[in-house]
PDB file of C-alpha atoms in Angstrom:
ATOM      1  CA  UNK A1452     167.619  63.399  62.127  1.00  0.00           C
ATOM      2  CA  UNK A1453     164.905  63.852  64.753  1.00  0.00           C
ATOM      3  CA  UNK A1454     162.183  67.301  63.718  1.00  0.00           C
ATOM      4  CA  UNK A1455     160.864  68.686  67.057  1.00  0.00           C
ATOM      5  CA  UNK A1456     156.744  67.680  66.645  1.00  0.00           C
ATOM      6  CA  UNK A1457     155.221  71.407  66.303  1.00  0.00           C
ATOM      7  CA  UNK A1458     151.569  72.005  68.130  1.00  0.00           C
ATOM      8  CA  UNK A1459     149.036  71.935  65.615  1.00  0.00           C
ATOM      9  CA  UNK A1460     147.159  75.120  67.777  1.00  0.00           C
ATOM     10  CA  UNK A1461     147.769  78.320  68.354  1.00  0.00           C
ATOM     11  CA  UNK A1462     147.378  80.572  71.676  1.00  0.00           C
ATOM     12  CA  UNK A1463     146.596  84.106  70.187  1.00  0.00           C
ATOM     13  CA  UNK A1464     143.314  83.062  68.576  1.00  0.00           C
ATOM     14  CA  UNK A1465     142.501  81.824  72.460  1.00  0.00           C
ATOM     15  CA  UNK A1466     142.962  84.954  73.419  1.00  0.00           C
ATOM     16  CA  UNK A1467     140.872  86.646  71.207  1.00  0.00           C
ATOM     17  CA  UNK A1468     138.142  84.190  71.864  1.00  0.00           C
ATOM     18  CA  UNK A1469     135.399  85.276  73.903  1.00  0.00           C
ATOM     19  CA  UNK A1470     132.347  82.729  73.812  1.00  0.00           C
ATOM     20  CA  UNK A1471     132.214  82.258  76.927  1.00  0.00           C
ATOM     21  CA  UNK A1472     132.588  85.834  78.235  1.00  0.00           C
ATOM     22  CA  UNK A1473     128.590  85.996  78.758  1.00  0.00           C
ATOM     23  CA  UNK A1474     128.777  83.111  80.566  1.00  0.00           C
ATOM     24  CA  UNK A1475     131.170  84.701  83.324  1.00  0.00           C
ATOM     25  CA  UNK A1476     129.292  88.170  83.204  1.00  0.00           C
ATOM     26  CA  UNK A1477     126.221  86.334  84.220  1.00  0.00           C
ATOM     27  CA  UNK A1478     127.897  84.404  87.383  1.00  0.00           C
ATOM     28  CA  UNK A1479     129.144  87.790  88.696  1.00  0.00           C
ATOM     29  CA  UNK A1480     125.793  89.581  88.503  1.00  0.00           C
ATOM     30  CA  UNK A1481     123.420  87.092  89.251  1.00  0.00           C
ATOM     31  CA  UNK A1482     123.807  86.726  92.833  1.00  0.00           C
ATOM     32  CA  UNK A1483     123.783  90.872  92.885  1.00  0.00           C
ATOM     33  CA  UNK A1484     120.322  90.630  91.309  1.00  0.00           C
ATOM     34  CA  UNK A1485     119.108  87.793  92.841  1.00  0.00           C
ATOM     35  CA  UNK A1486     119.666  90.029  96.388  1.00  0.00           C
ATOM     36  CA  UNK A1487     118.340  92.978  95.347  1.00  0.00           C
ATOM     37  CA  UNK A1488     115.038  91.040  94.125  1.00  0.00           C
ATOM     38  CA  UNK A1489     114.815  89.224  97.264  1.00  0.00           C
ATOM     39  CA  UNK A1490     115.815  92.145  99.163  1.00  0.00           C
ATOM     40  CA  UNK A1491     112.817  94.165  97.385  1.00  0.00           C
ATOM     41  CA  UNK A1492     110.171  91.133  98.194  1.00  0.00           C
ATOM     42  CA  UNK A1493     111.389  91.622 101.807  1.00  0.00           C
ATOM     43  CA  UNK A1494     110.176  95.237 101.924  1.00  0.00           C
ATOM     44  CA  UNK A1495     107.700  94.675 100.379  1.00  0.00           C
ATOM     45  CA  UNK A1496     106.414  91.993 103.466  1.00  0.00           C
ATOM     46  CA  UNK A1497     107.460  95.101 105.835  1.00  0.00           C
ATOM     47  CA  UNK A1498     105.434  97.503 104.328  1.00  0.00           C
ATOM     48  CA  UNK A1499     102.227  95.330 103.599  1.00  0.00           C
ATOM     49  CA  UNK A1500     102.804  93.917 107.752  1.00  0.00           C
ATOM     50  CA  UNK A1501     102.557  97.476 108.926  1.00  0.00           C
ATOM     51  CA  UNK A1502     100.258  98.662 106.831  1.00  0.00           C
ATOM     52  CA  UNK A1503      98.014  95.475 108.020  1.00  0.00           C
ATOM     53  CA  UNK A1504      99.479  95.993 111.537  1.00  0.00           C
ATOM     54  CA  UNK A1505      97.928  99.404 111.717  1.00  0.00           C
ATOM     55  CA  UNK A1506      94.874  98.359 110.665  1.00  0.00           C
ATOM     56  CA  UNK A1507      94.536  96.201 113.485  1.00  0.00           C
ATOM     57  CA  UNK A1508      95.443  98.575 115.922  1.00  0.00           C
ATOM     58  CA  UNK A1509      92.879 101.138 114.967  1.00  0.00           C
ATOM     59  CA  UNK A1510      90.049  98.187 115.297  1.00  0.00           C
ATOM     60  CA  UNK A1511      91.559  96.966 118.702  1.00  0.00           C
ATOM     61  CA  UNK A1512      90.911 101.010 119.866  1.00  0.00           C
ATOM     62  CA  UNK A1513      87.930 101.104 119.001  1.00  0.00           C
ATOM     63  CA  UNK A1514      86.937  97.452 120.581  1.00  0.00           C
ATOM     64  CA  UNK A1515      89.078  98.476 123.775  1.00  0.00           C
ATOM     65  CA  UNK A1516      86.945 102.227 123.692  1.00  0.00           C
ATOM     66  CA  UNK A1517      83.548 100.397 124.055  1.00  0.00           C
ATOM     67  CA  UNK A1518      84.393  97.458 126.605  1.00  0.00           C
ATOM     68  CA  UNK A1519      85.360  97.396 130.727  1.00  0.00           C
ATOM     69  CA  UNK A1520      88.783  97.875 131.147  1.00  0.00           C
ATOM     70  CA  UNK A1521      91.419  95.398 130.600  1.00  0.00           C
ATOM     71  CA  UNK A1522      93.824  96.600 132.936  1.00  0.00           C
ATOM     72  CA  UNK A1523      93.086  95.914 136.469  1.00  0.00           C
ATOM     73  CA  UNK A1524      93.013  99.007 138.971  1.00  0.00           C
ATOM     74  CA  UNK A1525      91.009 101.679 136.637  1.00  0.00           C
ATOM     75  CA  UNK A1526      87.661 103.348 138.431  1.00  0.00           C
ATOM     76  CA  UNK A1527      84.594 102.616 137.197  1.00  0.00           C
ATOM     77  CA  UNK A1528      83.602 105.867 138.013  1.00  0.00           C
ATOM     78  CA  UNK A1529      84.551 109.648 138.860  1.00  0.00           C
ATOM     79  CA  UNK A1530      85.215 109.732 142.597  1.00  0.00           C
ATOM     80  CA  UNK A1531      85.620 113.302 144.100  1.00  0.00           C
ATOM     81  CA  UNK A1532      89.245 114.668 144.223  1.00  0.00           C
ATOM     82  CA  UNK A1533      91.095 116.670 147.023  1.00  0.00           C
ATOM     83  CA  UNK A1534      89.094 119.400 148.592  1.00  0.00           C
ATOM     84  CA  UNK A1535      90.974 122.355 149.896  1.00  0.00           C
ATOM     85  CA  UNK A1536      90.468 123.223 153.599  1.00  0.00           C
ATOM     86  CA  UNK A1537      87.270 125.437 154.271  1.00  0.00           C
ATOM     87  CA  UNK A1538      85.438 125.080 149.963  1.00  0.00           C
ATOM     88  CA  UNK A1539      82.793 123.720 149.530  1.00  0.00           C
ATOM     89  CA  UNK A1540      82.886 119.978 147.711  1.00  0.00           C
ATOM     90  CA  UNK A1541      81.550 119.741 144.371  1.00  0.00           C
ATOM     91  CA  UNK A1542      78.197 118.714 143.752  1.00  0.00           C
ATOM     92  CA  UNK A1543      77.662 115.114 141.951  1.00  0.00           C
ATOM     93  CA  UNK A1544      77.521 115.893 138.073  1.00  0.00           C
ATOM     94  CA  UNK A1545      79.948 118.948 138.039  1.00  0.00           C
ATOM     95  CA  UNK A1546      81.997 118.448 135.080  1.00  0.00           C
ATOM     96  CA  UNK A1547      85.556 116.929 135.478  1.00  0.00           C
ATOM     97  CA  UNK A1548      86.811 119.585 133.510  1.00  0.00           C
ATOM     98  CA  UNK A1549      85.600 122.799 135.696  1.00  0.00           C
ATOM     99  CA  UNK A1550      88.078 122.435 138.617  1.00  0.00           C
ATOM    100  CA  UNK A1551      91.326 120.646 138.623  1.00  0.00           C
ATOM    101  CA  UNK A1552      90.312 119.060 142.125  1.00  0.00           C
ATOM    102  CA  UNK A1553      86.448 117.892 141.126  1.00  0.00           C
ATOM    103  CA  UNK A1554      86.981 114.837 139.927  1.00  0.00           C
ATOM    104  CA  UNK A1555      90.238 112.198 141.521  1.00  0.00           C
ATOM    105  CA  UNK A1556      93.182 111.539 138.567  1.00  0.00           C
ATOM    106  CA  UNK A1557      94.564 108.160 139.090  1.00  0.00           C
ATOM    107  CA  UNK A1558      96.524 108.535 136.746  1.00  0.00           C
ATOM    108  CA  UNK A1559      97.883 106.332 133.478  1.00  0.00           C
ATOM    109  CA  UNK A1560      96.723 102.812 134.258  1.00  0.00           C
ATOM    110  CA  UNK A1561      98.473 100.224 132.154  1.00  0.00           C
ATOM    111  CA  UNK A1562      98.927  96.710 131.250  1.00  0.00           C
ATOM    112  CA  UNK A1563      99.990  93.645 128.980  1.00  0.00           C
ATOM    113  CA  UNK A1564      97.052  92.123 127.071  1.00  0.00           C
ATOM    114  CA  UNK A1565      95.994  88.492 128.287  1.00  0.00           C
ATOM    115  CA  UNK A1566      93.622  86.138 126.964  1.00  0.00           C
ATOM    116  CA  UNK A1567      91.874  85.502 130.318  1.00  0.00           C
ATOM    117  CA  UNK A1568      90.878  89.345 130.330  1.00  0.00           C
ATOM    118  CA  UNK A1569      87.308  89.094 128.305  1.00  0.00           C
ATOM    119  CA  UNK A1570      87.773  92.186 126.951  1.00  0.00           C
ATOM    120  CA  UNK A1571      91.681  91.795 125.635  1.00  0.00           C
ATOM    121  CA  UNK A1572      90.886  88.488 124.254  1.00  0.00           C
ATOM    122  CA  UNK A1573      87.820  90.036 122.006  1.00  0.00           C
ATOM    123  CA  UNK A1574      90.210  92.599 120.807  1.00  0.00           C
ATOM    124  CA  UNK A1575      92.966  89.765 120.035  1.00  0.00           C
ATOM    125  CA  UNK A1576      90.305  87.897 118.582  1.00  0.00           C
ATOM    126  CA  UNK A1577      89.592  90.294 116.439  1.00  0.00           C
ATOM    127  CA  UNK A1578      92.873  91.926 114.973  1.00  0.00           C
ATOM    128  CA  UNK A1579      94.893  88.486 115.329  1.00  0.00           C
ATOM    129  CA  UNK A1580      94.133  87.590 111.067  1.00  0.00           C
ATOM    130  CA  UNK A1581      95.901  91.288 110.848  1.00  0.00           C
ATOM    131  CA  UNK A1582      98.618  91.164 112.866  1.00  0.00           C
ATOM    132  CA  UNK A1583     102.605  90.799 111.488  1.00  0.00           C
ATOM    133  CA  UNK A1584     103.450  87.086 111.272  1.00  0.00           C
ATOM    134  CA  UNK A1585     105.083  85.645 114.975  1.00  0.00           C
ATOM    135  CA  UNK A1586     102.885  88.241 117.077  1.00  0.00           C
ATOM    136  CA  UNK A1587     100.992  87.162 119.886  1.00  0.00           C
ATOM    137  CA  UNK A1588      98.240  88.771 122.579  1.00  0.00           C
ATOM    138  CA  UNK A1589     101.562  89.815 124.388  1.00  0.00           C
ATOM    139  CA  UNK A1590     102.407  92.193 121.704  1.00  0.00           C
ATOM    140  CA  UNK A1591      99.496  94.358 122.791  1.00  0.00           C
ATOM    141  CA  UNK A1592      99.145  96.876 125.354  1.00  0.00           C
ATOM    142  CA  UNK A1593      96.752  98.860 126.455  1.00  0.00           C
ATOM    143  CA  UNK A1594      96.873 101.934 128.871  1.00  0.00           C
ATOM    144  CA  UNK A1595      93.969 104.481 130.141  1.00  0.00           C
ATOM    145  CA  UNK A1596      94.807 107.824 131.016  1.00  0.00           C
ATOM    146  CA  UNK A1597      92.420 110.217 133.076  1.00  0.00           C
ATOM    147  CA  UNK A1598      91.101 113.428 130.787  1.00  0.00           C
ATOM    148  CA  UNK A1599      89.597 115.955 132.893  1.00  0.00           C
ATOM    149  CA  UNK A1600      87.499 117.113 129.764  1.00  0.00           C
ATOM    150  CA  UNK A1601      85.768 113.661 129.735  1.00  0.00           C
ATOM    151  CA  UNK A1602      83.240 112.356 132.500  1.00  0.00           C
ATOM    152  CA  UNK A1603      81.540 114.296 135.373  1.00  0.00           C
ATOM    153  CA  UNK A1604      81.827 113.726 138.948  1.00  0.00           C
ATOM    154  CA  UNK A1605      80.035 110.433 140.035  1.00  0.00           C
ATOM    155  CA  UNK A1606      79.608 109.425 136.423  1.00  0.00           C
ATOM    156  CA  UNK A1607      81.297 106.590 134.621  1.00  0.00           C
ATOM    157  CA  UNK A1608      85.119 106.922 134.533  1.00  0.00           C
ATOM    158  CA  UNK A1609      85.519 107.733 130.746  1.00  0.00           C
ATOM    159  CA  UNK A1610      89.746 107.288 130.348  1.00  0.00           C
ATOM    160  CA  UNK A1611      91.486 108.089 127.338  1.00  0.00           C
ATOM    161  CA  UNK A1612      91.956 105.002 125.467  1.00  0.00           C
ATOM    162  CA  UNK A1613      95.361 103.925 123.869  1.00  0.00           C
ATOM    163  CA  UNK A1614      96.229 100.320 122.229  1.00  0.00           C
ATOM    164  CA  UNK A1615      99.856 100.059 121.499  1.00  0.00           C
ATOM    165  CA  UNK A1616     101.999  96.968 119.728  1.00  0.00           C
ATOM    166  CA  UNK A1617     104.931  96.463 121.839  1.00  0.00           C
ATOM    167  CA  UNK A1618     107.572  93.880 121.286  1.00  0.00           C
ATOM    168  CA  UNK A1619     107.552  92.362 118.019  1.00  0.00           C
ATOM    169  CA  UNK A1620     110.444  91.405 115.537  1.00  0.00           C
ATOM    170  CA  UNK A1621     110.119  91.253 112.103  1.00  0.00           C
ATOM    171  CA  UNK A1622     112.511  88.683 109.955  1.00  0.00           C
ATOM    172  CA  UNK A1623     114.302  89.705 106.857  1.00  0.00           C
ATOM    173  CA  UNK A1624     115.336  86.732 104.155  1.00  0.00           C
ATOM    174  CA  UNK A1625     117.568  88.328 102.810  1.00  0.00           C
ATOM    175  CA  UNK A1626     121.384  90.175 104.536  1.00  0.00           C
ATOM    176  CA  UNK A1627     120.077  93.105 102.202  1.00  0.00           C
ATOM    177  CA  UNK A1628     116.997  94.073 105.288  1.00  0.00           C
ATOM    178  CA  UNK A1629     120.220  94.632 107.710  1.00  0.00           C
ATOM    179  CA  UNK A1630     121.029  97.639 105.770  1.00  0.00           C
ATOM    180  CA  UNK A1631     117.962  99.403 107.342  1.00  0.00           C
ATOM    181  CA  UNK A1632     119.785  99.420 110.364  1.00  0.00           C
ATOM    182  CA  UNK A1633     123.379  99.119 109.620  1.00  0.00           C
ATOM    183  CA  UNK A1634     124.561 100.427 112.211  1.00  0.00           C
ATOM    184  CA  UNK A1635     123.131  99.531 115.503  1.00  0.00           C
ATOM    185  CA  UNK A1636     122.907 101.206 118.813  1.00  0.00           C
ATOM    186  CA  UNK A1637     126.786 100.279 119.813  1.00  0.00           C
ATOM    187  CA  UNK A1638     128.279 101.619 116.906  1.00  0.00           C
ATOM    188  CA  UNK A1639     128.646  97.729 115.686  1.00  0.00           C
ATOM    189  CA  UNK A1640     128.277  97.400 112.003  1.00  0.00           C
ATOM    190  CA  UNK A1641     126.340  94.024 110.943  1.00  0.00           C
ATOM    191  CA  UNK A1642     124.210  93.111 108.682  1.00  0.00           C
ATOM    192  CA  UNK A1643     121.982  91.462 110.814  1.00  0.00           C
ATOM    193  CA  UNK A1644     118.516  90.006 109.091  1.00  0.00           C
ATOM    194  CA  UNK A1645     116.310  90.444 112.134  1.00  0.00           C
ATOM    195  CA  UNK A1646     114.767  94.408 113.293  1.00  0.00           C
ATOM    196  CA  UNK A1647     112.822  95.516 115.754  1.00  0.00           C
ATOM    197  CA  UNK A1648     109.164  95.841 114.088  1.00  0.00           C
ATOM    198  CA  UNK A1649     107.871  99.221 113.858  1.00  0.00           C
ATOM    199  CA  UNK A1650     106.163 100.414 116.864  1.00  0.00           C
ATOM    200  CA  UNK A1651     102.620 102.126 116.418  1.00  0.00           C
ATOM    201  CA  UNK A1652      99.831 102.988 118.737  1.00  0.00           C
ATOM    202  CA  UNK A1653      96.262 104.254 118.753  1.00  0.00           C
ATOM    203  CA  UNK A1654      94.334 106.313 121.221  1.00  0.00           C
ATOM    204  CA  UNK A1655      90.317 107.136 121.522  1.00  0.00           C
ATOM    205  CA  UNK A1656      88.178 108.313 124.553  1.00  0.00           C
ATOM    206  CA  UNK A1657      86.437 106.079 126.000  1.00  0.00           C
ATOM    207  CA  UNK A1658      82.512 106.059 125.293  1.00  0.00           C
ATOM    208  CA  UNK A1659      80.369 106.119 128.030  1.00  0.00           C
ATOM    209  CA  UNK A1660      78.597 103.324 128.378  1.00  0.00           C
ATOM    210  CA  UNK A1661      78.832 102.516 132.068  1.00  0.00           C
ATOM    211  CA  UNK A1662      76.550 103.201 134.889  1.00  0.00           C
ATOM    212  CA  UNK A1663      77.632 106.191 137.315  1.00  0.00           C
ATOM    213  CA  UNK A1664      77.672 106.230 140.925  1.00  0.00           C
ATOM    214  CA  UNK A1665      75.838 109.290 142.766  1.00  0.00           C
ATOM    215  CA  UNK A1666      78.536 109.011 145.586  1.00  0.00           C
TER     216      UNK A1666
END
């Protein structure tokens, strides 16, 4: 007579074994951490970049304030505005800011930054160790605006001065940086890892500095 051959093991103490149970807790939130801490060093890069970022604009101002224009087209000095019929003109040194005719607006006056501008390529010079990673003198512009409470009429054109950053991308490591922006201006939900950087600009009058013109 043949005995059946009985398994020497038994499947309830399996069940009740759980030595491994750490093991499988850790797989499941380890990649959950591992984003989150990524995710937190890639803020962290975005706020130290624009912190850094606005610290170079404020110093390209203040270069840009104290230099000729960069921007082709702006005056070098106050030229008389539109007379009315039968007044007499304003007399050379009237202040801008006593007439709205006395002194010509031409308006905002703006433009791209370029190297081959002296002035734009001191200011680049000078914030480029600050800027966000990937920027270049293209991310700068500058504009100058007429202020009829700066200058007087045949003096030096003083503009209100404004250095902007225009442009620039800044790229997240992680998926986690697309939920900044999750949903984008579509309606299209994506996690995408690459936002527009935060734009930021900086404006100062002019100092006067340049010679007038008595006509």
């Amino acid at each position: 007579m043949i005995r059946a051959v009985q398994p020497s093991f038994r499947v309830r103490p399996l069940l009740r074994d759980d030595s491994g149970a750490a093991l499988v807790e850790l797989a499941i939130v380890m990649p959950l951490f591992l984003l989150l801490f990524f995710g937190l060093i890639d803020f962290g890069r975005l706020g130290f970049e624009t912190v850094m970022a606005e610290k170079a604009m404020d110093r390209a101002a203040r270069i840009a304030a104290t230099r000729p224009a960069a921007c082709p087209g702006v005056p070098n000095f106050n030229v008389r505005g539109t007379v009315p019929l039968n007044t007499v003109p304003p007399r050379f040194g009237t202040s801008c800011g006593s007439g709205a005719t006395v002194c010509a607006n031409p308006g905002t006056i703006s433009c791209t930054a370029a190297v081959s501008n002296p002035t734009a390529s001191e200011i680049w010079t000078g914030i480029a160790p600050l800027m966000p990673h990937g920027a270049t003198v293209a991310n700068i512009r500058l504009s100058y605006t007429f202020d009829s409470n700066l200058g007087f009429l045949g003096g030096p054109y003083v503009p209100v001065v404004t250095v902007e950053l225009q442009n620039l991308g800044f790229q997240f490591l992680t998926p986690l940086g697309g939920l900044s922006a999750l949903v984008d201006a579509n309606g299209t939900r994506a996690l995408a890892v690459s936002r527009p950087f935060p734009s930021m600009s900086v404006s100062l009058p002019a100092e006067d500095l340049a010679q007038g013109n008595n006509g």
